[in-house]
Short mmCIF file of N, CA and C in Angstrom, two decimals:
data_model
loop_
_atom_site.label_atom_id
_atom_site.label_comp_id
_atom_site.label_asym_id
_atom_site.label_seq_id
_atom_site.Cartn_x
_atom_site.Cartn_y
_atom_site.Cartn_z
N UNK M 1 28.20 70.27 57.41
CA UNK M 1 29.53 69.73 57.57
C UNK M 1 30.34 70.05 56.31
N UNK M 2 31.50 70.66 56.51
CA UNK M 2 32.35 71.06 55.39
C UNK M 2 33.55 70.14 55.19
N UNK M 3 33.93 69.42 56.26
CA UNK M 3 35.13 68.58 56.17
C UNK M 3 35.00 67.41 57.14
N UNK M 4 35.78 66.36 56.85
CA UNK M 4 35.78 65.18 57.71
C UNK M 4 37.22 64.73 57.97
N UNK M 5 37.39 64.10 59.12
CA UNK M 5 38.62 63.37 59.37
C UNK M 5 38.24 61.89 59.44
N UNK M 6 39.17 61.04 59.07
CA UNK M 6 38.88 59.61 59.00
C UNK M 6 39.31 58.86 60.26
N UNK M 7 40.26 59.43 61.01
CA UNK M 7 40.81 58.76 62.19
C UNK M 7 41.27 59.84 63.16
N UNK M 8 41.16 59.59 64.45
CA UNK M 8 41.55 60.59 65.44
C UNK M 8 43.03 60.95 65.38
N UNK M 9 43.87 60.11 64.75
CA UNK M 9 45.30 60.40 64.62
C UNK M 9 45.61 61.31 63.44
N UNK M 10 44.62 61.56 62.56
CA UNK M 10 44.86 62.32 61.33
C UNK M 10 45.39 63.72 61.61
N UNK M 11 46.27 64.18 60.74
CA UNK M 11 46.78 65.56 60.81
C UNK M 11 46.14 66.43 59.73
N UNK M 12 45.30 65.82 58.88
CA UNK M 12 44.60 66.54 57.82
C UNK M 12 43.12 66.15 57.83
N UNK M 13 42.30 67.07 57.31
CA UNK M 13 40.89 66.79 57.07
C UNK M 13 40.65 66.88 55.58
N UNK M 14 39.58 66.26 55.12
CA UNK M 14 39.21 66.29 53.71
C UNK M 14 37.96 67.14 53.54
N UNK M 15 38.02 68.09 52.61
CA UNK M 15 36.88 68.96 52.32
C UNK M 15 35.80 68.16 51.59
N UNK M 16 34.57 68.16 52.12
CA UNK M 16 33.47 67.47 51.45
C UNK M 16 32.72 68.41 50.50
N UNK M 17 33.01 69.69 50.62
CA UNK M 17 32.52 70.73 49.70
C UNK M 17 33.68 71.68 49.47
N UNK M 18 33.66 72.48 48.39
CA UNK M 18 34.72 73.49 48.25
C UNK M 18 34.67 74.46 49.44
N UNK M 19 35.83 74.82 49.97
CA UNK M 19 35.92 75.73 51.11
C UNK M 19 36.75 76.93 50.69
N UNK M 20 36.21 78.12 50.94
CA UNK M 20 36.89 79.36 50.54
C UNK M 20 37.85 79.84 51.62
N UNK M 21 38.90 80.51 51.18
CA UNK M 21 39.85 81.15 52.08
C UNK M 21 39.09 82.05 53.05
N UNK M 22 39.44 81.96 54.32
CA UNK M 22 38.81 82.79 55.34
C UNK M 22 37.63 82.14 56.04
N UNK M 23 37.06 81.09 55.44
CA UNK M 23 35.96 80.38 56.10
C UNK M 23 36.51 79.68 57.34
N UNK M 24 35.63 79.49 58.31
CA UNK M 24 36.00 78.75 59.52
C UNK M 24 35.31 77.39 59.47
N UNK M 25 36.09 76.36 59.79
CA UNK M 25 35.60 74.98 59.76
C UNK M 25 35.82 74.37 61.14
N UNK M 26 34.79 73.73 61.66
CA UNK M 26 34.90 73.07 62.97
C UNK M 26 35.25 71.60 62.76
N UNK M 27 36.34 71.20 63.41
CA UNK M 27 36.77 69.80 63.45
C UNK M 27 36.77 69.41 64.92
N UNK M 28 35.77 68.63 65.33
CA UNK M 28 35.63 68.31 66.75
C UNK M 28 35.36 69.58 67.53
N UNK M 29 36.18 69.85 68.52
CA UNK M 29 36.03 71.05 69.36
C UNK M 29 36.85 72.23 68.84
N UNK M 30 37.59 72.03 67.76
CA UNK M 30 38.50 73.05 67.25
C UNK M 30 37.92 73.74 66.02
N UNK M 31 38.00 75.07 66.01
CA UNK M 31 37.60 75.84 64.83
C UNK M 31 38.86 76.28 64.10
N UNK M 32 38.92 75.99 62.80
CA UNK M 32 40.11 76.26 62.00
C UNK M 32 39.74 77.25 60.91
N UNK M 33 40.53 78.33 60.79
CA UNK M 33 40.34 79.27 59.68
C UNK M 33 41.12 78.75 58.47
N UNK M 34 40.44 78.67 57.34
CA UNK M 34 41.05 78.16 56.11
C UNK M 34 41.91 79.26 55.49
N UNK M 35 43.15 78.93 55.16
CA UNK M 35 44.14 79.92 54.71
C UNK M 35 44.19 80.10 53.20
N UNK M 36 43.63 79.16 52.43
CA UNK M 36 43.53 79.30 50.97
C UNK M 36 42.36 78.43 50.52
N UNK M 37 41.86 78.68 49.33
CA UNK M 37 40.74 77.89 48.82
C UNK M 37 41.10 76.41 48.82
N UNK M 38 40.18 75.57 49.28
CA UNK M 38 40.38 74.12 49.31
C UNK M 38 39.32 73.48 48.40
N UNK M 39 39.74 72.84 47.31
CA UNK M 39 38.76 72.17 46.44
C UNK M 39 38.11 70.98 47.15
N UNK M 40 36.90 70.65 46.73
CA UNK M 40 36.21 69.48 47.26
C UNK M 40 37.08 68.24 47.07
N UNK M 41 37.17 67.42 48.12
CA UNK M 41 37.95 66.19 48.06
C UNK M 41 39.42 66.36 48.38
N UNK M 42 39.86 67.61 48.60
CA UNK M 42 41.27 67.86 48.90
C UNK M 42 41.47 68.06 50.40
N UNK M 43 42.73 68.10 50.82
CA UNK M 43 43.09 68.09 52.23
C UNK M 43 43.57 69.45 52.72
N UNK M 44 43.36 69.69 54.02
CA UNK M 44 43.97 70.83 54.70
C UNK M 44 44.42 70.37 56.09
N UNK M 45 45.43 71.07 56.60
CA UNK M 45 45.99 70.70 57.90
C UNK M 45 45.02 71.07 59.02
N UNK M 46 44.91 70.20 60.01
CA UNK M 46 44.08 70.50 61.17
C UNK M 46 44.92 70.81 62.40
N UNK M 47 46.22 70.73 62.25
CA UNK M 47 47.17 71.11 63.30
C UNK M 47 48.46 71.53 62.60
N UNK M 48 49.36 72.12 63.34
CA UNK M 48 50.66 72.49 62.77
C UNK M 48 51.43 71.22 62.43
N UNK M 49 52.01 71.22 61.23
CA UNK M 49 52.83 70.09 60.78
C UNK M 49 54.19 70.67 60.38
N UNK M 50 55.23 70.21 61.02
CA UNK M 50 56.59 70.70 60.72
C UNK M 50 57.18 69.98 59.52
N UNK M 51 58.07 70.66 58.80
CA UNK M 51 58.79 70.03 57.68
C UNK M 51 59.45 68.75 58.17
N UNK M 52 59.29 67.68 57.40
CA UNK M 52 59.86 66.39 57.76
C UNK M 52 58.92 65.49 58.55
N UNK M 53 57.82 66.06 59.06
CA UNK M 53 56.85 65.24 59.80
C UNK M 53 55.93 64.50 58.84
N UNK M 54 55.39 63.37 59.28
CA UNK M 54 54.46 62.63 58.43
C UNK M 54 53.11 63.35 58.32
N UNK M 55 52.48 63.20 57.17
CA UNK M 55 51.10 63.62 56.95
C UNK M 55 50.26 62.37 57.19
N UNK M 56 49.28 62.48 58.08
CA UNK M 56 48.49 61.30 58.46
C UNK M 56 47.04 61.49 58.03
N UNK M 57 46.55 60.51 57.26
CA UNK M 57 45.15 60.45 56.82
C UNK M 57 44.74 58.99 56.92
N UNK M 58 43.51 58.73 57.30
CA UNK M 58 43.02 57.35 57.54
C UNK M 58 43.81 56.69 58.67
N UNK M 59 44.49 57.48 59.51
CA UNK M 59 45.32 56.92 60.56
C UNK M 59 46.64 56.38 60.07
N UNK M 60 46.96 56.60 58.80
CA UNK M 60 48.18 56.08 58.18
C UNK M 60 49.01 57.22 57.59
N UNK M 61 50.30 57.03 57.50
CA UNK M 61 51.18 58.02 56.87
C UNK M 61 50.98 57.96 55.36
N UNK M 62 50.60 59.12 54.78
CA UNK M 62 50.41 59.19 53.33
C UNK M 62 51.50 60.00 52.64
N UNK M 63 52.33 60.66 53.42
CA UNK M 63 53.41 61.46 52.85
C UNK M 63 54.17 62.17 53.96
N UNK M 64 55.15 62.97 53.54
CA UNK M 64 56.00 63.73 54.46
C UNK M 64 55.93 65.20 54.07
N UNK M 65 55.76 66.07 55.06
CA UNK M 65 55.72 67.51 54.79
C UNK M 65 57.08 67.99 54.30
N UNK M 66 57.09 68.72 53.20
CA UNK M 66 58.34 69.26 52.66
C UNK M 66 58.62 70.67 53.18
N UNK M 67 57.66 71.24 53.91
CA UNK M 67 57.80 72.56 54.52
C UNK M 67 56.85 72.61 55.71
N UNK M 68 57.01 73.61 56.57
CA UNK M 68 56.07 73.78 57.67
C UNK M 68 54.69 74.08 57.10
N UNK M 69 53.66 73.47 57.69
CA UNK M 69 52.28 73.64 57.24
C UNK M 69 51.45 74.09 58.44
N UNK M 70 50.74 75.21 58.28
CA UNK M 70 49.92 75.76 59.36
C UNK M 70 48.53 75.13 59.34
N UNK M 71 47.84 75.13 60.50
CA UNK M 71 46.45 74.69 60.50
C UNK M 71 45.63 75.53 59.52
N UNK M 72 44.80 74.87 58.72
CA UNK M 72 43.98 75.56 57.72
C UNK M 72 44.64 75.70 56.37
N UNK M 73 45.91 75.30 56.26
CA UNK M 73 46.64 75.41 54.99
C UNK M 73 46.37 74.21 54.10
N UNK M 74 46.26 74.47 52.80
CA UNK M 74 46.06 73.44 51.78
C UNK M 74 47.24 72.47 51.82
N UNK M 75 46.95 71.18 51.84
CA UNK M 75 47.98 70.13 51.86
C UNK M 75 47.86 69.37 50.55
N UNK M 76 48.90 69.50 49.71
CA UNK M 76 48.86 68.90 48.38
C UNK M 76 50.31 68.70 47.90
N UNK M 77 50.49 68.45 46.63
CA UNK M 77 51.81 68.10 46.08
C UNK M 77 52.86 69.20 46.27
N UNK M 78 52.44 70.44 46.47
CA UNK M 78 53.40 71.54 46.63
C UNK M 78 54.08 71.53 48.01
N UNK M 79 53.50 70.83 48.99
CA UNK M 79 54.10 70.82 50.32
C UNK M 79 54.17 69.42 50.95
N UNK M 80 53.98 68.39 50.11
CA UNK M 80 54.03 67.00 50.58
C UNK M 80 54.83 66.15 49.61
N UNK M 81 55.71 65.32 50.15
CA UNK M 81 56.38 64.29 49.34
C UNK M 81 55.60 63.01 49.58
N UNK M 82 55.03 62.48 48.52
CA UNK M 82 54.18 61.31 48.62
C UNK M 82 54.98 60.06 48.96
N UNK M 83 54.35 59.16 49.68
CA UNK M 83 54.95 57.84 49.94
C UNK M 83 54.46 56.83 48.91
N UNK M 84 53.56 57.28 48.04
CA UNK M 84 53.02 56.41 46.99
C UNK M 84 54.12 56.09 45.98
N UNK M 85 54.25 54.85 45.62
CA UNK M 85 55.26 54.44 44.63
C UNK M 85 54.54 53.86 43.43
N UNK M 86 54.78 54.42 42.29
CA UNK M 86 54.15 53.91 41.07
C UNK M 86 54.77 52.57 40.69
N UNK M 87 53.97 51.70 40.10
CA UNK M 87 54.45 50.40 39.68
C UNK M 87 54.91 50.37 38.24
N UNK M 88 55.11 51.55 37.66
CA UNK M 88 55.56 51.62 36.27
C UNK M 88 56.55 52.76 36.14
N UNK M 89 57.25 52.79 35.00
CA UNK M 89 58.25 53.85 34.77
C UNK M 89 57.82 54.76 33.66
#
C-alpha cells in the first residue's frame, strides 16, 4: 500500500511512502498515475479538482484549490489556500 484515504468523500490521498513521478497507485478501484514526486506524508489528488473547489481530507474541507489540480498531482501550499488560521501574529 502506497497511499491511504481517510474518508470516502476525500479528494486527496496521503502517501504512506515516498511515491515517484510515473508510479501508479491504486485507490479503491481506481489506478492513478502520479504526476510528480510525492513525499511521504504528503497529499495528491485522487480526482480532478477545479480552482475554487474545496480540498477534502478526513471528510472535511482543509483548503481551497487555487488552480485546477489533476488526479495524481501533488497537493500542497503551491496550489491550495489553507483554511487553517494561526492564533498568533
